[in-house]
Coordinates of C-alpha atoms and ligand atoms in Angstrom, one line a residue:
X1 CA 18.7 11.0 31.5
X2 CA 18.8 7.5 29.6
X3 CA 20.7 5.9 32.1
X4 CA 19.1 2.7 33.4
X5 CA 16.1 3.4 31.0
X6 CA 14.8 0.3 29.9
X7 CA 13.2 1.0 26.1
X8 CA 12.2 -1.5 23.6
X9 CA 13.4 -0.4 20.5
X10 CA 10.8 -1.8 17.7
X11 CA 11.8 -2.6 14.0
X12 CA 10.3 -2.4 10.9
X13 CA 10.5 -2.8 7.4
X14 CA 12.2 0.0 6.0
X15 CA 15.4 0.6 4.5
X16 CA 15.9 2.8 7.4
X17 CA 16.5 -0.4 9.2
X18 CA 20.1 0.3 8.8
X19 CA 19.8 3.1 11.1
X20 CA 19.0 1.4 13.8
X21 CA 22.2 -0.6 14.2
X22 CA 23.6 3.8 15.3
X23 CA 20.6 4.2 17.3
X24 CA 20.7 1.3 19.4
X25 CA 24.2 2.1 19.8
X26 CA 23.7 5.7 20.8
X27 CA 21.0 4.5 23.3
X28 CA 23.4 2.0 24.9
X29 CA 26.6 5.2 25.0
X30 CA 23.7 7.1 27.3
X31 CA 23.5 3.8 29.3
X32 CA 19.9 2.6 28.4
X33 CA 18.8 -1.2 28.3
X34 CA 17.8 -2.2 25.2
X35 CA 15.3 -4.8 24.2
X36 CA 14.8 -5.2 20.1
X37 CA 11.7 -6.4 18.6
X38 CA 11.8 -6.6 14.9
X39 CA 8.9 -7.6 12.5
X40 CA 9.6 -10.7 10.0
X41 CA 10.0 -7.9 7.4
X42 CA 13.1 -5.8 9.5
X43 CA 15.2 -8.5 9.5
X44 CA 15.1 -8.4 5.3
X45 CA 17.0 -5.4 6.0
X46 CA 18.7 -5.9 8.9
X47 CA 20.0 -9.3 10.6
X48 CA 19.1 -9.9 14.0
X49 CA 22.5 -11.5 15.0
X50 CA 24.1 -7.5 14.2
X51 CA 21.2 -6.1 16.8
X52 CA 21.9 -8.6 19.3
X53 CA 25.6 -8.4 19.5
X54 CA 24.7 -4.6 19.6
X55 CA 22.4 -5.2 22.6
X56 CA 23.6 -7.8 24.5
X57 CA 20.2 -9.6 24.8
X58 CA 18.4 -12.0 22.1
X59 CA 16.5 -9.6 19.4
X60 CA 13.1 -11.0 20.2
X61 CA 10.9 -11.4 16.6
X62 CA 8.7 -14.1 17.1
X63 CA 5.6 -15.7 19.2
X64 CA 8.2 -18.0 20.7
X65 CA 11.3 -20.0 19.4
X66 CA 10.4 -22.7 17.1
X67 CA 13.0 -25.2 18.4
X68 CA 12.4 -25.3 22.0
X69 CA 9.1 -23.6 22.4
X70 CA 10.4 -20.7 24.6
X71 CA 7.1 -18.6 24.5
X72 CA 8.5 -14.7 24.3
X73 CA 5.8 -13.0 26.4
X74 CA 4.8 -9.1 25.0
X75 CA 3.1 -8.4 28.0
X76 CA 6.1 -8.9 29.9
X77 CA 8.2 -6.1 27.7
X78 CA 4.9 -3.8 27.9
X79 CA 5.2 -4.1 32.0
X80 CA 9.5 -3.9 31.8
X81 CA 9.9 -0.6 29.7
X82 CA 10.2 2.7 30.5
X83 CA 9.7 4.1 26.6
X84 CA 8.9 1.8 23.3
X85 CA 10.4 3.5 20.3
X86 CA 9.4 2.5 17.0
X87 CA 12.3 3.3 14.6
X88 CA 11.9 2.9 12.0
X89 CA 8.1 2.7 11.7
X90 CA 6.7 2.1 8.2
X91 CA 3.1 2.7 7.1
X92 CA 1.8 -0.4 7.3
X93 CA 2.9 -0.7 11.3
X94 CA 1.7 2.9 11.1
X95 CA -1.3 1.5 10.2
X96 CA -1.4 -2.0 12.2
X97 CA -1.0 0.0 15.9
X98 CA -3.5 2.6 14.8
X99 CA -6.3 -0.2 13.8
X100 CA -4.8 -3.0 16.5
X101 CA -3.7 -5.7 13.8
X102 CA -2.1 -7.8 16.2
X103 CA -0.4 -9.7 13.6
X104 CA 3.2 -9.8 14.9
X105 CA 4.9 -9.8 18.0
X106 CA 5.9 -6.0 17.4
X107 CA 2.1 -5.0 17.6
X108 CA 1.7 -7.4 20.3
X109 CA 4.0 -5.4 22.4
X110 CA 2.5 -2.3 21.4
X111 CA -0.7 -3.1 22.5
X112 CA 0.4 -4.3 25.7
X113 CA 2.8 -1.4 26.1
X114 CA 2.3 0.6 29.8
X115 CA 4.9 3.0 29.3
X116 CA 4.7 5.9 27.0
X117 CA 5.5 5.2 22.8
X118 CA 7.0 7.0 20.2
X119 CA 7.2 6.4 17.0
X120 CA 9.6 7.4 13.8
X121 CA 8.0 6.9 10.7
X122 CA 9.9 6.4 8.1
X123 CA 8.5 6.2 4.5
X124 CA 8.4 7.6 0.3
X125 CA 7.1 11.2 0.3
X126 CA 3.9 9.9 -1.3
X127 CA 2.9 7.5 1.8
X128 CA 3.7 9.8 4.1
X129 CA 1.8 12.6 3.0
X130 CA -1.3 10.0 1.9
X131 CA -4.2 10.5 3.8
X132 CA -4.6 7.4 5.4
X133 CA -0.7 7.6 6.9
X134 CA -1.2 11.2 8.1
X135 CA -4.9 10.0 9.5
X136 CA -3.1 7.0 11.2
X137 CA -0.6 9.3 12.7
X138 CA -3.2 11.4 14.0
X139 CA -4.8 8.3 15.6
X140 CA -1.7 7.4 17.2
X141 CA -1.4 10.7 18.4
X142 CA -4.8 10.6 19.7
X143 CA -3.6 7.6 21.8
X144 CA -1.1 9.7 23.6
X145 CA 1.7 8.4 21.2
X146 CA 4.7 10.7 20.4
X147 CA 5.3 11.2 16.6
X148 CA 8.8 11.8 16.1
X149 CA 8.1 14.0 12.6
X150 CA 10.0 12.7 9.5
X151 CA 12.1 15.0 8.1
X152 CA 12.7 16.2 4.6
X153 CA 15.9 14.9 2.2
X154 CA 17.1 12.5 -0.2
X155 CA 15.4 9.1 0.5
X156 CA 15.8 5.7 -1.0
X157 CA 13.7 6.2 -3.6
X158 CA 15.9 8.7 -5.2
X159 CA 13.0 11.1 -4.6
X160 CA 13.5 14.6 -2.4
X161 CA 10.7 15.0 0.4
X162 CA 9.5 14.4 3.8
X163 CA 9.6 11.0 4.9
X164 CA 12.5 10.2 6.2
X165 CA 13.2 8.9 9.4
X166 CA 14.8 11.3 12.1
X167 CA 18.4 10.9 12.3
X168 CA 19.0 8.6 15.5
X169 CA 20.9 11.1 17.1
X170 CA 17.8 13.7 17.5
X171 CA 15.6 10.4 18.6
X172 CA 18.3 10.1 21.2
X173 CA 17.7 13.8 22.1
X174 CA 14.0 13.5 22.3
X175 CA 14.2 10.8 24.3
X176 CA 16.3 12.1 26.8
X177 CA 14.2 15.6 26.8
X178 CA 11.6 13.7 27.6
X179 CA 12.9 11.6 30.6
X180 CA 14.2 15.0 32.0
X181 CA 10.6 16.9 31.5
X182 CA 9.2 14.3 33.2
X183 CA 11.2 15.5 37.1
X184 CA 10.3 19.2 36.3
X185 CA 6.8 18.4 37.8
X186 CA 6.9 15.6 40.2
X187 CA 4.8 14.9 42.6
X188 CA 3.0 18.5 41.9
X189 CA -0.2 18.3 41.8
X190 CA -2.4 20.8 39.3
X191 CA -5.8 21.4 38.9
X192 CA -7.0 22.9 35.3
X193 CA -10.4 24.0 34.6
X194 CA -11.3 23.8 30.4
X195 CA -13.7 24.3 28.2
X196 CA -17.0 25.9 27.9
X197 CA -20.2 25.8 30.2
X198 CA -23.3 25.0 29.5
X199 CA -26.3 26.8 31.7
X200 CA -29.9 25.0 30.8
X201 CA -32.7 26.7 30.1
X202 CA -35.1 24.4 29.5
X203 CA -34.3 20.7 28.8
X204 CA -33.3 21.0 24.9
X205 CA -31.5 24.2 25.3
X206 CA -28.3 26.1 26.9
X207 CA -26.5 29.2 27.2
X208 CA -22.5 29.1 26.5
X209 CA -20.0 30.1 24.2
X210 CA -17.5 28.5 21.4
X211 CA -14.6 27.4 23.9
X212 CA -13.3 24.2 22.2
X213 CA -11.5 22.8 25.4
X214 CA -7.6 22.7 23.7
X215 CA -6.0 25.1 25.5
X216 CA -7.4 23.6 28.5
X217 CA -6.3 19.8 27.4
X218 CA -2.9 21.1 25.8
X219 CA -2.1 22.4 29.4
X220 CA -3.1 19.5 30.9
X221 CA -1.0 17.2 28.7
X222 CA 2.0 19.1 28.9
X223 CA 1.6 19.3 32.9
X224 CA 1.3 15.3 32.9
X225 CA 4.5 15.4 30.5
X226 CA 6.4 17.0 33.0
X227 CA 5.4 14.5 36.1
X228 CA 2.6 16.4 37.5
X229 CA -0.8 14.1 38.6
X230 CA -3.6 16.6 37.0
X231 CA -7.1 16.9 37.7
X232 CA -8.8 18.1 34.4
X233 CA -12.0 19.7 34.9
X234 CA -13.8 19.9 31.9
X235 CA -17.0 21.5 30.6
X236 CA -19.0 19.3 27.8
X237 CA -16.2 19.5 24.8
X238 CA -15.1 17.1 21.5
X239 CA -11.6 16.4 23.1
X240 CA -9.6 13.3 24.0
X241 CA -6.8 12.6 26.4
X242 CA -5.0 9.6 27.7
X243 CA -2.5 10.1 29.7
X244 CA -2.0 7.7 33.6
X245 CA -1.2 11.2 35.2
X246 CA -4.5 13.0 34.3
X247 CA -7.6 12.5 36.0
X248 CA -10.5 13.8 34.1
X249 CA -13.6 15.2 35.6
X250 CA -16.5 15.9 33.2
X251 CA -19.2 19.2 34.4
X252 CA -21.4 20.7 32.6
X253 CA -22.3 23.8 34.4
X254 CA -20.3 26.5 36.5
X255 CA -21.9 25.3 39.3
X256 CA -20.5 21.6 38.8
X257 CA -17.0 23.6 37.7
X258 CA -17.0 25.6 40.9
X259 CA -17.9 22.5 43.0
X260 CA -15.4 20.2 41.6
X261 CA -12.5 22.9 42.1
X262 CA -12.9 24.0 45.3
X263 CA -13.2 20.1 46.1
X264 CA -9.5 19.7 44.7
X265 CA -7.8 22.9 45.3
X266 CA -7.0 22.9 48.9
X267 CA -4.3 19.8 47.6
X268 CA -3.4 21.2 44.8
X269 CA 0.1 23.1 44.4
X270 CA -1.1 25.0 41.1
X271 CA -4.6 26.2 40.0
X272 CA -4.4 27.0 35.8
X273 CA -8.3 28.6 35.2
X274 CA -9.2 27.9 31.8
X275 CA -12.7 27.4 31.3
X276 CA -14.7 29.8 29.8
X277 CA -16.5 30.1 32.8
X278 CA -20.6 31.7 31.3
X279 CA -20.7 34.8 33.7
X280 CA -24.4 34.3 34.4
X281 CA -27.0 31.4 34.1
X282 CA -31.0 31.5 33.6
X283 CA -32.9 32.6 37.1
X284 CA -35.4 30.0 36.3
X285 CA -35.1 26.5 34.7
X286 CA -38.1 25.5 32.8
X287 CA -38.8 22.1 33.4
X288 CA -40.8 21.7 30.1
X289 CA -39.3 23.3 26.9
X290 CA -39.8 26.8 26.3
X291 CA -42.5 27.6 23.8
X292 CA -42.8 30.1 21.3
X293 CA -44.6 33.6 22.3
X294 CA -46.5 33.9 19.2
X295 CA -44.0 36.4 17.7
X296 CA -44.2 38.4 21.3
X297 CA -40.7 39.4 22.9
X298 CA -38.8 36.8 25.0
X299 CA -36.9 38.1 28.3
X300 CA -34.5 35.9 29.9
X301 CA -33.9 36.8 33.7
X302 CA -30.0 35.6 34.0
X303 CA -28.5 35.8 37.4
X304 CA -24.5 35.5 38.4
X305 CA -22.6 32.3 38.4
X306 CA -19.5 32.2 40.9
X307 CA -16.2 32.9 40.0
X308 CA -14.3 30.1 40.8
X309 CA -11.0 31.9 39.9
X310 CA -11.9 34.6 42.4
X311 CA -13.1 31.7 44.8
X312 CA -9.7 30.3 44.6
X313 CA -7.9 33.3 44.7
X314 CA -9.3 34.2 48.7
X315 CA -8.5 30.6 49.3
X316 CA -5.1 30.5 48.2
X317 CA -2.3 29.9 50.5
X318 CA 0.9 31.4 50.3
X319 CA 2.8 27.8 48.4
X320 CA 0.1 27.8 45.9
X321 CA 0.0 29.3 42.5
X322 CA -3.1 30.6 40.7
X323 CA -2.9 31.0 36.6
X324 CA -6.0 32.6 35.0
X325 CA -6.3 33.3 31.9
X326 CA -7.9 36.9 29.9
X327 CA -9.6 36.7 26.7
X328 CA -10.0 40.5 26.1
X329 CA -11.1 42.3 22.8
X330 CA -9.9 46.0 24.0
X331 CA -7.5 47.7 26.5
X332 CA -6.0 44.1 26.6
X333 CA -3.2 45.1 29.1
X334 CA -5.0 47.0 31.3
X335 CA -8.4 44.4 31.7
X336 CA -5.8 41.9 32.6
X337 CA -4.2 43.1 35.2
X338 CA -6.9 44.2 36.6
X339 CA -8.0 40.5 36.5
X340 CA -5.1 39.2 38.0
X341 CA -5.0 41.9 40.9
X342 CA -9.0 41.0 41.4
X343 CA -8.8 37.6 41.8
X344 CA -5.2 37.5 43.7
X345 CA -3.8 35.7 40.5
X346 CA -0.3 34.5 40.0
X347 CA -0.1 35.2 36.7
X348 CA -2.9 35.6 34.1
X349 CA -2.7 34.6 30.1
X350 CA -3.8 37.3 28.4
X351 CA -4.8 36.5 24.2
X352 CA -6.3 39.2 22.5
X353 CA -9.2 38.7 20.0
X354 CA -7.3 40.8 17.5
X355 CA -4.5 39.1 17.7
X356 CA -5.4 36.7 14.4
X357 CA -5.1 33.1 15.5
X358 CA -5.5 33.7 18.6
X359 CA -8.7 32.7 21.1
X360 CA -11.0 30.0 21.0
X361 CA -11.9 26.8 18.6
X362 CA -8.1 27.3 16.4
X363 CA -5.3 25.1 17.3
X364 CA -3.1 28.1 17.1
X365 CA -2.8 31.0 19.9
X366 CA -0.4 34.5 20.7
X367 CA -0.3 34.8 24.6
X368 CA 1.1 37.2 26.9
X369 CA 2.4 36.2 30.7
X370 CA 1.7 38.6 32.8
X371 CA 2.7 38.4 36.1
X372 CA 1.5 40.3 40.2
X373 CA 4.0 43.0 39.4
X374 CA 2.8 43.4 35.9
X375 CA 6.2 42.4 34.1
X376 CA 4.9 40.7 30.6
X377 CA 6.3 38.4 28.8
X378 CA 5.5 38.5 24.9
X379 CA 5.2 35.4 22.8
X380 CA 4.6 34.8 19.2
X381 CA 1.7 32.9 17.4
X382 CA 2.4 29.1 18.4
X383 CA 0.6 26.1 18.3
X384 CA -1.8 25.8 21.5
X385 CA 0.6 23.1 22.8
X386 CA 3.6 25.0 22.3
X387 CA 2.0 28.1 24.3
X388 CA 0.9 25.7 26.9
X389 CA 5.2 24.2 27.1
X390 CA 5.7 28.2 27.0
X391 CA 3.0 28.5 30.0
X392 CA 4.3 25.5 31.8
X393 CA 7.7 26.3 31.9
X394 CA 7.2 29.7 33.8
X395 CA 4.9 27.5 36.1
X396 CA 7.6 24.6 36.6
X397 CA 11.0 27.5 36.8
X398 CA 8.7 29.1 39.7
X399 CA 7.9 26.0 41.5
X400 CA 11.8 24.6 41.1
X401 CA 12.4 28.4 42.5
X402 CA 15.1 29.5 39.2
X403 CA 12.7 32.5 38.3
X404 CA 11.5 34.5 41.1
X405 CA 10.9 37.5 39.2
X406 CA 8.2 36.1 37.0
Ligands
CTP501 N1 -13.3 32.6 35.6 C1 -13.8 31.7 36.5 N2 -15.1 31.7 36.8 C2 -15.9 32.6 36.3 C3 -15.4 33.5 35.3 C4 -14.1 33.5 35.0 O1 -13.0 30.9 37.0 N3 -17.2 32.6 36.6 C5 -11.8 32.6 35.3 C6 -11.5 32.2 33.8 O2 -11.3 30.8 33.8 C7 -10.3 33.0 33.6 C8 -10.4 34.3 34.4 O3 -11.4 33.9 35.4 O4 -9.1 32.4 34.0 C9 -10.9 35.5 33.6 O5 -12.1 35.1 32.9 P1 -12.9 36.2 32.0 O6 -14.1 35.6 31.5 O7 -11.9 36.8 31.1 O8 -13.2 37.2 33.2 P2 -14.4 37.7 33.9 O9 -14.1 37.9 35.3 O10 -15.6 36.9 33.6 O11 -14.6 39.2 33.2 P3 -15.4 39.6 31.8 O12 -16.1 38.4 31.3 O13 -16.2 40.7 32.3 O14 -14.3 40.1 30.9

C-alpha cells in the first residue's frame, strides 16, 4: 500500500531520532518516496548526511541554503505528499503545530500540509502525561491529525513508562492500514444524520434531548477514512470535524433534517440515521416568549414530526443501504427489529440503555448489528469510534459484496 506514496517524514529532537534512520528505511523497502525535514535540534541527534544517503534526496532543514540562496518551499512539500509523519515528535513540536509557531521549516510544512498527518510523540513519562502535552495532542487530534500513541518501556531516561515512540515497524503498519482503508469506500457516497433536534417553542426555548452528536461524527470520520465523500447532517451539537471528504450541513429541526436528507439521498449509496430525531414538535410557535400562568397548569399541544428514516426507507432503491440506529430501554431485540422491518432498514444499531456505557453524551458505547433477517452480531463496550470501524466495516464488506449474509 506504500508503494509510490510520497510522505514527508518530519524530525525532531528526541533521542528517538535514531529511530528514524529504520523507519525511513522500512518506508523505502515498501517503495514509498521519502522527503525528510528535520528541525535544527534533530540533527543534534541525528546527521543529515545518514538520512539523505537513506533517501536519496537532500534532507531539507532550513528556509533555504545559506550558500546559494536555493529557497526550500514548504508549500511545495504540503501540495507533493500523500502522508506527513512526524517521528519522532517531541513536546515542544507537539506544542508548536498545536499553537502554529511557525518557527522552523518543519512547522512551516505542517501548516501548509494538504494531505493527512500523523504524528509519534516521543517523550519522558512526565511530559507525556503533563497536561499541556496530553491537551496539545487533543488539539492535534481535533485538527484531524492521527496520534500514533506512545507506548510504554524503558526510555532514555532510565525511567519505565509511556512515552516512547512507536517502534517504526508498527508506524509502517499504520501507515499502510491506512492507505488501504482509504479504497474500502471510494467513490461511495453516504449520508449520516447526528445529533439532537431542537423544536422551538417560543423564541428562548426548545424541546430535544441529550444526543451529544459523537456517534454521528465518529461514523462520519471513519466513512471519510475509508474514501467515502460524506454528507453530515447535523442537529445544533459541541462537535468538530475536518476532514476534505465530509461535507457538513448544520439543521436545527427535523423538519430542516428531513429536508436536507431527502435532498441528498437519491445519490447517496448508504443512508446511516443517527440523529435523535424529537418524535413530535410544538403545534403552535409562540412568536413572543411564553409567559408564566400565574401558578395555573401549562399544556403543550405537540404534533408528529416526519420520520425521515421511514421516508428513506419507501424511497430506497434496491443498490442502496439504509442503517438506523435503536436506542431502546426494554425488549431491546424485539423493538428493533421491529424498527428495522418498519422502516425497510438494512440493518439497525441497537444500544441498550442498560447496557452501562452505552447511549448518548459518553464517548463509550455496546452495540448490536442487527440485520433484515434478524442475524445479530454482538459487540463489546468500545470506544464510539471503534463501534463506528465495527459499524463501517459491515457497511464497506457489504458494498465490496464479501458478506452477503449480514
Ligand atoms: N428516526 C428518524 N426520524 C424520526 C425518528 C427516528 O430518522 N423522526 C430514525 C433514528 O435516527 C433512528 C431510527 O429512526 O435511526 C429509530 O429511532 P428511534 O427514536 O429509536 O425510533 P422511533 O421510530 O422514534 O421509535 P420510539 O421513539 O417510539 O422508540
Amino acid at each position: 500500500m506504500l508503494n509510490g506514496k510520497k510522505i514527508v517524514l518530519g524530525i525532531t529532537g528526541s533521542i528517538a531520532a535514531y529511530k528514524a534512520a529504520y523507519l525511513c528505511r522500512a518506508l523505502i523497502k515498501k517503495g514509498a518516496d521519502v522527503q525528510v525535514v528535520i528541525t535544527p535540534a534533530g540533527k543534534e541527534f541525528i546527521t543529515p548526511v545518514t538520512l539523505s544517503a537513506l533517501t536519496h534526496k537532500p534532507v531539507v532543514s532550513e528556509f533555504f541554503t545559506a550558500n546559494d540562496g536555493t529557497w526550500h518551499s514548504h508549500v511545495d512539500l504540503g501540495l507533493w505528499a500523500d502522508a506527513m509523519l512526524i517521528a519522532p515528535a517531541t513536546a515542544a513540536t507537539i506544542g508548536k503545530m498545536a499553537h502554529g509557531i511557525a518557527d522552523n521549516m518543519l512547522i512551516t510544512t505542517y501548516l501548509s500540509m494538504k494531505a493527512p498527518v500523523f504524528v509519534a510523540p516521543a517523550m519522558d513519562l512526565d511530559m507525556y502525561a503533563h497536561p499541556s502535552t496530553q491537551h496539545n495532542l487533543e488539539l492535534l487530534k481535533s485538527y484531524g491529525n492521527h496520534i500514533i500513541e506512545s507506548a510504554s518501556g524503558f526510555l532514555a531516561s532510565q525511567l519505565e513508562g509511556k512515552g516512547r515512540m512507536e517502534e517504526p515497524d508498527t508506524i509502517v503498519e499504520i501507515l499502510e492500514r491506512f492507505f488501504a482503508a482509504q479504497q474500502q469506500l471510494a467513490k461511495k457516497k453516504i449520508i449520516i444524520t447526528a445529533g439532537p433536534t431542537y423544536e422551538k417553542l417560543d423564541p428562548v426555548r426548545y424541546i430535544s434531548n441529550y444526543s451529544s452528536g459523537k456517534m454521528g461524527f465518529a461514523l462520519a470520520e471513519a466513512c471519510a477514512e475509508r474514501g467515502a465523500e460524506v454528507i453530515l447532517i447535523s442537529g445544533p451539537v459541541q462537535q468538530k470535524i475536518h476532514h476534505p471528504n465530509i461535507q457538513r450541513i448544520d439543521v436545527e429541526s427535523a423538519d430542516e433534517m428531513y429536508r436536507e436528507a431527502l435532498r441528498f439521498f437519491p445519490e447517496a449509496n448508504v443512508g446511516i440515521l443517527c440523529a435523535a430525531v424529537a418524535d413530535y414538535k410544538p403545534e403552535h410557535y409562540a412568536g413572543s416568549k411564553l409567559k408564566r400562568q400565574n401558578g395555573e397548569k401549562m399544556n403543550l399541544s405537540l404534533v408528529p414530526n416526519p420520520d425521515i428514516a421511514a421516508a428513506l426507507g419507501k424511497l430506497k432503491k434496491p443498490e442502496q443501504l439504509l442503517v438506523g440506529f435503536a436506542l431502546e430501554t426494554d425488549n431491546e431485540f424485539v423493538n428493533a427489529q421491529e424498527k428495522l422491518k418498519k422502516k425497510n432498514l438494512d440493518w439497525i444499531v441497537l444500544n441498550s440503555l442498560k447496557d452501562e456505557g452505552a447511549g448518548f453524551q459518553g464517548d463509550t458505547n455496546k452495540i448490536t448489528i442487527i440485520d433484515a433477517n434478524g442475524n445479530r452480531k454482538d459487540f463489546s463496550l468500545k470506544s464510539k469510534k471503534a463501534v463506528a470501524e465495527d459499524i463501517v466495516e459491515v457497511i464497506s464488506e457489504k458494498l465490496n459484496g464479501e458478506n452477503d449474509h449480514a
